[in-house]
Coordinates of C-alpha atoms in Angstrom, one line a residue:
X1 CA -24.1 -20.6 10.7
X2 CA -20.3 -20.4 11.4
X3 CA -18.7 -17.3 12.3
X4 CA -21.2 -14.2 12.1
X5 CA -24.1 -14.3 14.2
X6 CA -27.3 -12.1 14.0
X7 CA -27.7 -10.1 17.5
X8 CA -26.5 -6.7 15.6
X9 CA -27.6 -6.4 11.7
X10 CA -25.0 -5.0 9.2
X11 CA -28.0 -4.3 7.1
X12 CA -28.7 -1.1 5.4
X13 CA -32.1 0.0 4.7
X14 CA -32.7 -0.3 0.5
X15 CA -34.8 2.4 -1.4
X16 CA -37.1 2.2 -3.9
X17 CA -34.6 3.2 -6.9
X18 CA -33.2 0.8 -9.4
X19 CA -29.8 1.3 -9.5
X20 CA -28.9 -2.1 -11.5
X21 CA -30.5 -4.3 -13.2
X22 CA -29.2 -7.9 -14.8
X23 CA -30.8 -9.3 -18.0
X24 CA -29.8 -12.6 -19.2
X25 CA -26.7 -11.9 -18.5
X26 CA -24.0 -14.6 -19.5
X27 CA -19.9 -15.7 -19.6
X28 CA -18.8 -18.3 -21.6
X29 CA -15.2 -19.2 -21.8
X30 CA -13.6 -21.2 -25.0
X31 CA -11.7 -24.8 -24.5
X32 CA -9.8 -25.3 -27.7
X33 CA -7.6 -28.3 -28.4
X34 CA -5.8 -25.8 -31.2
X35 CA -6.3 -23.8 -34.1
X36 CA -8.0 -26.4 -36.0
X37 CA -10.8 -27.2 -33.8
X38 CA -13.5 -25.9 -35.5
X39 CA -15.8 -26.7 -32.5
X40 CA -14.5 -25.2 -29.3
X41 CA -16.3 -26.6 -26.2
X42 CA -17.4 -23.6 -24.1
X43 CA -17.3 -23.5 -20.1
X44 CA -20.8 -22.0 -18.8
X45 CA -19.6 -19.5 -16.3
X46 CA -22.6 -17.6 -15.9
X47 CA -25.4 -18.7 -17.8
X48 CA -28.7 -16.4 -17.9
X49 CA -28.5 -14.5 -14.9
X50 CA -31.3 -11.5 -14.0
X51 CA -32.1 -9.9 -10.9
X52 CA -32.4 -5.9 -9.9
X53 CA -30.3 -4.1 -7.7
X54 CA -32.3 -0.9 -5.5
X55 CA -30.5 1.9 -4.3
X56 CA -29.0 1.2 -1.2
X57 CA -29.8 -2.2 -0.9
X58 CA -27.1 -5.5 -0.2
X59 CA -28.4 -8.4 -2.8
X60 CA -25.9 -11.7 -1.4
X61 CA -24.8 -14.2 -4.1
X62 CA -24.2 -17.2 -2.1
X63 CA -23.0 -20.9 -3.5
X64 CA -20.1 -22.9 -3.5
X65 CA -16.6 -22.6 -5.7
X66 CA -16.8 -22.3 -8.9
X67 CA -20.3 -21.4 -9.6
X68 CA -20.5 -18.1 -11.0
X69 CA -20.3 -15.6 -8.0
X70 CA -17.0 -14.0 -8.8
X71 CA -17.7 -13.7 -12.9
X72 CA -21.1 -12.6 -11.9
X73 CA -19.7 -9.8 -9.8
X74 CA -16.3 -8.8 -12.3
X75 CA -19.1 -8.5 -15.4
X76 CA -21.4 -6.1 -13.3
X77 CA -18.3 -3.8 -12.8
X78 CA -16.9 -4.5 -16.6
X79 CA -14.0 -6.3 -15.3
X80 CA -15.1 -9.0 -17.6
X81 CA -17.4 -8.3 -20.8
X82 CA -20.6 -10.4 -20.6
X83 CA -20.6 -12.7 -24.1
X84 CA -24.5 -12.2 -23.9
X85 CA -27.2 -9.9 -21.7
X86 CA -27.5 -6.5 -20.4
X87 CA -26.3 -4.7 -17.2
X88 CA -28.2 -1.5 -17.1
X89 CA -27.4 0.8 -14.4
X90 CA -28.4 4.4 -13.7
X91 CA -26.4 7.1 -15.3
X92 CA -25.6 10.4 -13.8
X93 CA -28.9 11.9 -14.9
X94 CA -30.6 9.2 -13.3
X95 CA -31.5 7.3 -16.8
X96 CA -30.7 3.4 -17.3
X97 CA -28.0 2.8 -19.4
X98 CA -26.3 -0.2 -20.7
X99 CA -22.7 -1.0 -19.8
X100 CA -22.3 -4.4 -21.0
X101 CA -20.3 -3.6 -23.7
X102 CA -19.2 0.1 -23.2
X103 CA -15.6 0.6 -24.8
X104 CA -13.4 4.2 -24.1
X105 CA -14.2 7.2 -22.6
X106 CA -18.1 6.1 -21.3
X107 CA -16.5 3.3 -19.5
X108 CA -13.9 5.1 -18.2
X109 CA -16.8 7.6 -16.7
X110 CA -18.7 4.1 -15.7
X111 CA -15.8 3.5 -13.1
X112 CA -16.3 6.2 -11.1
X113 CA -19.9 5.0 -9.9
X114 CA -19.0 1.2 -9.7
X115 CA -15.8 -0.3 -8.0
X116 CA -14.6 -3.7 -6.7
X117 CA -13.1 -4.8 -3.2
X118 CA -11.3 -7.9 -4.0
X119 CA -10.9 -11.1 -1.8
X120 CA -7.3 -11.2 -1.1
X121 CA -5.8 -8.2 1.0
X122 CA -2.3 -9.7 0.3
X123 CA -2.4 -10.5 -3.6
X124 CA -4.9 -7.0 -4.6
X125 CA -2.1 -4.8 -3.6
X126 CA 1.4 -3.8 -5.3
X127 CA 3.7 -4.5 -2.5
X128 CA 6.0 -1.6 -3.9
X129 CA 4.0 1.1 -3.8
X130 CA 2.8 3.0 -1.0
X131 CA -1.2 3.0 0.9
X132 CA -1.5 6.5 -0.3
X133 CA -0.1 5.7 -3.5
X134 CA -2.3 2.6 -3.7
X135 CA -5.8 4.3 -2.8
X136 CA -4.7 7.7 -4.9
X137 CA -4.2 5.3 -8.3
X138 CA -8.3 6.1 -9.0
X139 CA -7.7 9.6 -8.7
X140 CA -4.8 10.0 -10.5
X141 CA -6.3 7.5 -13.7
X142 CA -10.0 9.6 -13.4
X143 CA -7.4 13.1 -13.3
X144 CA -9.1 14.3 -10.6
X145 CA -7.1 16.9 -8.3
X146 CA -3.7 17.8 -7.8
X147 CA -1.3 15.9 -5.1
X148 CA -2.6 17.8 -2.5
X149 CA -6.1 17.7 -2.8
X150 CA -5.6 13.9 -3.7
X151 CA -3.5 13.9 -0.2
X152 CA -6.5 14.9 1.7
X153 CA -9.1 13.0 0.1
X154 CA -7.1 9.5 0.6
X155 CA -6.5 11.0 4.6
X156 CA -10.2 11.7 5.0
X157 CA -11.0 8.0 3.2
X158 CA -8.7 6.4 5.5
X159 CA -9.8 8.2 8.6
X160 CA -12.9 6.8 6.8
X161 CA -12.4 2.9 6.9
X162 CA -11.1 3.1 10.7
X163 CA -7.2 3.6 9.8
X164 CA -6.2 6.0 12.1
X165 CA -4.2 8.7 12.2
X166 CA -4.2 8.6 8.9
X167 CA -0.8 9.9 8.5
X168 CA 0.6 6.8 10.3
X169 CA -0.4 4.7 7.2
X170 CA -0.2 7.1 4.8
X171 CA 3.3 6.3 3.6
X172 CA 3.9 2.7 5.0
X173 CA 4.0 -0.4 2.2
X174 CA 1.5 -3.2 2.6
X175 CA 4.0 -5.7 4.1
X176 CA 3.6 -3.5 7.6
X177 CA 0.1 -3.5 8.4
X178 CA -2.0 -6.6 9.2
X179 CA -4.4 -8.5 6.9
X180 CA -7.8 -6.9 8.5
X181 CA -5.9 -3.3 8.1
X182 CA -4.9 -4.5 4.4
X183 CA -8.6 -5.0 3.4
X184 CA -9.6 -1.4 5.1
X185 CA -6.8 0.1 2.9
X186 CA -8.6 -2.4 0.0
X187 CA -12.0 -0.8 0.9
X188 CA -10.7 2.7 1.0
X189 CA -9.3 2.6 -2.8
X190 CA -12.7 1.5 -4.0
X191 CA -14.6 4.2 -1.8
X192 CA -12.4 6.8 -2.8
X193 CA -14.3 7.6 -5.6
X194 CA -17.3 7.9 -4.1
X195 CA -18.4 5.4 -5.5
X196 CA -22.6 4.4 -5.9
X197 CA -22.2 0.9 -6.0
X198 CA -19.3 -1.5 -4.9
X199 CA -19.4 -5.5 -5.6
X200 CA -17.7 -7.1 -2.4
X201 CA -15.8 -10.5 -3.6
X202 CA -15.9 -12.5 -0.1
X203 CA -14.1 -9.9 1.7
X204 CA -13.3 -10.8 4.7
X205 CA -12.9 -14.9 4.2
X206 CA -9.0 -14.5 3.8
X207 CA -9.1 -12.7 7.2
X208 CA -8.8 -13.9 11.1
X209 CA -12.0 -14.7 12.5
X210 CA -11.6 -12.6 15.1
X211 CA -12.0 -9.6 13.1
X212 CA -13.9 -10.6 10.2
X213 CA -17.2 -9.3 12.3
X214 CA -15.4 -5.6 12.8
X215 CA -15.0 -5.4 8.5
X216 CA -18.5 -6.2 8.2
X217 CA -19.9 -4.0 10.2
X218 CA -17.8 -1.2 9.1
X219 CA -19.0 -1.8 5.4
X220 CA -22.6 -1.7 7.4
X221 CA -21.7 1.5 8.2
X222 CA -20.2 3.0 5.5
X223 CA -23.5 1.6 3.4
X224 CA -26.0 3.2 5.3
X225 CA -23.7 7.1 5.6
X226 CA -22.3 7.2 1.9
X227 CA -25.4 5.1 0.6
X228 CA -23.5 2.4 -1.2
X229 CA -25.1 -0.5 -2.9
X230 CA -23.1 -3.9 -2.5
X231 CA -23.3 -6.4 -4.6
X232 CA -22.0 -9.1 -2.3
X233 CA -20.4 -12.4 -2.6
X234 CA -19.8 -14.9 -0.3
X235 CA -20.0 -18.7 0.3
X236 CA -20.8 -18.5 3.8
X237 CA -24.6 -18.2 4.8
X238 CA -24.0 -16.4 8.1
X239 CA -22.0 -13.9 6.6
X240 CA -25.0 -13.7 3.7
X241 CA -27.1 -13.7 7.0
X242 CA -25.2 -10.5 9.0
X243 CA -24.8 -8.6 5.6
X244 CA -27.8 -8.7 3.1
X245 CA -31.3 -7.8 3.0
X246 CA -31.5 -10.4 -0.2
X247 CA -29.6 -13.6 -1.2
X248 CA -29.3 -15.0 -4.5
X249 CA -28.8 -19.0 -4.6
X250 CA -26.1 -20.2 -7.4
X251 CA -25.5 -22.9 -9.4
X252 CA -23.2 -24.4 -12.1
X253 CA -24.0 -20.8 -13.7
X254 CA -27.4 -20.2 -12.8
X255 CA -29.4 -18.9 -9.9
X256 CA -31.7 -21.4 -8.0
X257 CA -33.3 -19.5 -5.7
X258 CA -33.9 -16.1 -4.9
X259 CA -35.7 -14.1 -2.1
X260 CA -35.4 -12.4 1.4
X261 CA -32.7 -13.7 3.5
X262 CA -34.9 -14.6 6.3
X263 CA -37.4 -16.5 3.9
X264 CA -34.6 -18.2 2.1
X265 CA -32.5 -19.3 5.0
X266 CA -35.6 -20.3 7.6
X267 CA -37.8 -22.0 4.6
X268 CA -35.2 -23.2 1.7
X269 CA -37.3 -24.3 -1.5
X270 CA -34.6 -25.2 -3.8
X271 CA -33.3 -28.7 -3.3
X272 CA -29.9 -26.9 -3.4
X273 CA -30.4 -24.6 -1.2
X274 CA -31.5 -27.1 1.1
X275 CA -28.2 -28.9 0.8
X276 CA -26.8 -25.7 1.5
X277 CA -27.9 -25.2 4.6
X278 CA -27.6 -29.0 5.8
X279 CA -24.0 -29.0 5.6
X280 CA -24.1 -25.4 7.8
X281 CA -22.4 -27.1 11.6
X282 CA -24.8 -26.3 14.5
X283 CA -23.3 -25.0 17.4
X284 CA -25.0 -28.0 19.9
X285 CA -24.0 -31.3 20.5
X286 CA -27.1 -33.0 20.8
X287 CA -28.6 -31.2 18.0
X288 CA -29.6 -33.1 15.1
X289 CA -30.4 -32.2 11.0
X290 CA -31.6 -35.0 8.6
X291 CA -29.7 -34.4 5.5
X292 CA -30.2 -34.1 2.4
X293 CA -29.7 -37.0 -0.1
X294 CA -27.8 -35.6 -2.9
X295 CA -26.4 -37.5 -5.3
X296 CA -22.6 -37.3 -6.8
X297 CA -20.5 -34.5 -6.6
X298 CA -20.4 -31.1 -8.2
X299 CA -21.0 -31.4 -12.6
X300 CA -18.2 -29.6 -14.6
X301 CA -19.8 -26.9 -16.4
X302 CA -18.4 -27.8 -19.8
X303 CA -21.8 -27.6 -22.4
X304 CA -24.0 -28.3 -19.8
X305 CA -27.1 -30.1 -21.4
X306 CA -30.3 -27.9 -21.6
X307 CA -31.9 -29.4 -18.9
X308 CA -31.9 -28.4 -15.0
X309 CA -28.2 -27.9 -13.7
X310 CA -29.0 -29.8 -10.4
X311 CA -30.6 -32.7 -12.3
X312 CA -27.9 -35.2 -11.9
X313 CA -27.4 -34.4 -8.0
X314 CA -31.1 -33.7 -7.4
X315 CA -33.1 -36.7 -5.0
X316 CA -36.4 -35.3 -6.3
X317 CA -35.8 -35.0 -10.0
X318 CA -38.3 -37.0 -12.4
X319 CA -38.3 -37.5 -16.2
X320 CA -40.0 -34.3 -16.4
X321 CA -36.9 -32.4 -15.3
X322 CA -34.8 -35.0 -17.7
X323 CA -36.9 -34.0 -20.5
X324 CA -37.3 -30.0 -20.6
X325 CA -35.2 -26.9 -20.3
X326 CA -33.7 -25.6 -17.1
X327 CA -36.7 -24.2 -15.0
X328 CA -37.1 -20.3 -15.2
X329 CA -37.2 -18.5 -11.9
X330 CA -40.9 -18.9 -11.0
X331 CA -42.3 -17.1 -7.9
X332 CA -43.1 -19.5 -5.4
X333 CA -44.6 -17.1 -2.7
X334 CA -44.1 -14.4 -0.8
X335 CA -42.0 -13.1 -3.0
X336 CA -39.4 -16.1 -3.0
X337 CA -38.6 -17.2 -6.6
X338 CA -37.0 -20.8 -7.4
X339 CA -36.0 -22.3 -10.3
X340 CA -37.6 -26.3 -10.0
X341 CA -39.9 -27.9 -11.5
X342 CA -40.8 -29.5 -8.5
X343 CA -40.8 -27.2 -5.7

């Protein structure tokens, strides 16, 4: 499954605490032709989403561009404001609280438990502004210590993420340091808060292959001592593979299938998910995969009709699936849940 392989897991161990849990949540962005169109078409971002998050636990969103991940991710951290659903997540007192739609000071306090490590190690960072000005920003926004006690809590961070001596970075600009040490200085601004959960927007697909195994494996690390939740997103299965004890299946807005990483990956139910993994290259010459016989390309999310999202692409879809709503996530087994009619 491309570049990550499974001889050492990056997988931490996941409690039994909710941290975070999804309901219905949804993103719908407006297409007007102008002021006086009175009936704005409405792209379907995210459309219905729910799952749970436990403490400590890596939950993978996994799907191609343009599905959902990213939105998904930015509305959990209240980068985006969901148009409908819930994000509750545990509150300092250990209480569920719902930060869908927090507004001043509370989401301001929200911040310092959730944080973000963006895609792009060369377009997340101001290219003026120092590394230790860059990870100190949270501290300085939150108010929290003076500049020498935020000096040694960037140092320890960075001695944190691998960047070492810290000093030697501490006062260099991004242009110097190298894409994988880029996303380490990216990692340390959102762990510098010490932070309880962190959504992980394909990390390390802008990076060299070579090192893209050393980033996982430090966030691995840093999971299972600080006891970090990710959220993480990624269109690569092996990566999904290496890093999460759970994958979630998107698409056009919805999630398809849900379930153990193993489970999902070794016995797809979803017809999608089975596409998925057909079009995954296999490392042997003579190996050989029948594939799967969907139809078209990907559907523009643009008022999707009611019915199943993968109807129009799907080889097993009937007039049952035409005729009714898009399947609800049904439990299939094993704890595996899938949302088709006919699996």
């Amino acid at each position: 499954m491309s570049e990550a392989t499974n001889n050492t897991q990056a997988i931490p161990a996941a409690t039994s605490r909710l941290l975070l849990r999804a309901i219905d949540l949804s993103k719908r962005f407006p297409l007007s032709s102008g002021w006086w169109d009175r009936n704005p078409s409405f792209v379907h971002a995210v459309d219905g989403v729910s799952f749970d998050l436990m403490a400590g636990e890596t939950l993978g969103i996994v799907g191609e561009s343009g599905c959902g991940k990213t939105t998904t991710g930015r509305m959990l951290v209240r980068l985006a404001e969901p148009t409908e659903g819930q994000v509750l997540f545990e509150n300092e007192s250990g209480d569920l609280e719902d930060i869908a739609h927090l507004k001043g000071q509370p989401l301001k306090d929200f911040r310092r438990r959730a944080q973000m490590v963006f895609q792009d190690p060369y377009e997340s960072m101001n290219p003026r502004r120092t590394i230790f000005d860059t990870v100190a920003e949270p501290l300085q926004v939150q108010k929290i210590g003076d500049h020498a006690e935020r000096l040694e809590r960037v140092s320890e961070t960075l001695g944190l993420v691998g960047l070492t001596p810290p000093s030697s970075f501490l006062f260099r600009f991004p242009h110097e340091l190298s894409g994988g040490q880029r996303q380490r200085v990216a990692i340390a601004r959102a762990l510098v808060m010490n932070p309880s959960f962190v959504v992980a927007d394909e990390p390390t697909s802008m990076l060299d292959i070579s090192i893209r195994t050393g980033i996982m494996q430090l966030m691995g690390e840093l999971a299972d001592r600080l006891g970090i939740s990710y959220l993480y997103i990624t269109h690569d299965l092996a990566v999904a593979r290496y890093m999460c004890s759970r994958i979630a299946v998107m698409y056009l807005g919805k999630i398809v299938e849900m379930g153990e990483t193993e489970e999902v990956l070794q016995n797809p139910v979803h017809p999608y998910t089975k596409a998925l993994l057909s079009a995954v290259p296999v490392p042997d010459p003579e190996a050989t995969r029948d594939p799967i016989d969907i139809k078209g390309s990907v559907s523009v999310p643009v008022d999707p009709l009611p019915r199943c999202r993968f109807y129009d692409r799907c080889p097993i879809a009937d007039n049952f699936c035409r005729d009714n709503d898009h399947p609800p996530l049904q439990d299939k087994g094993s704890g595996r849940l899938a949302a088709c009619y006919k699996a």
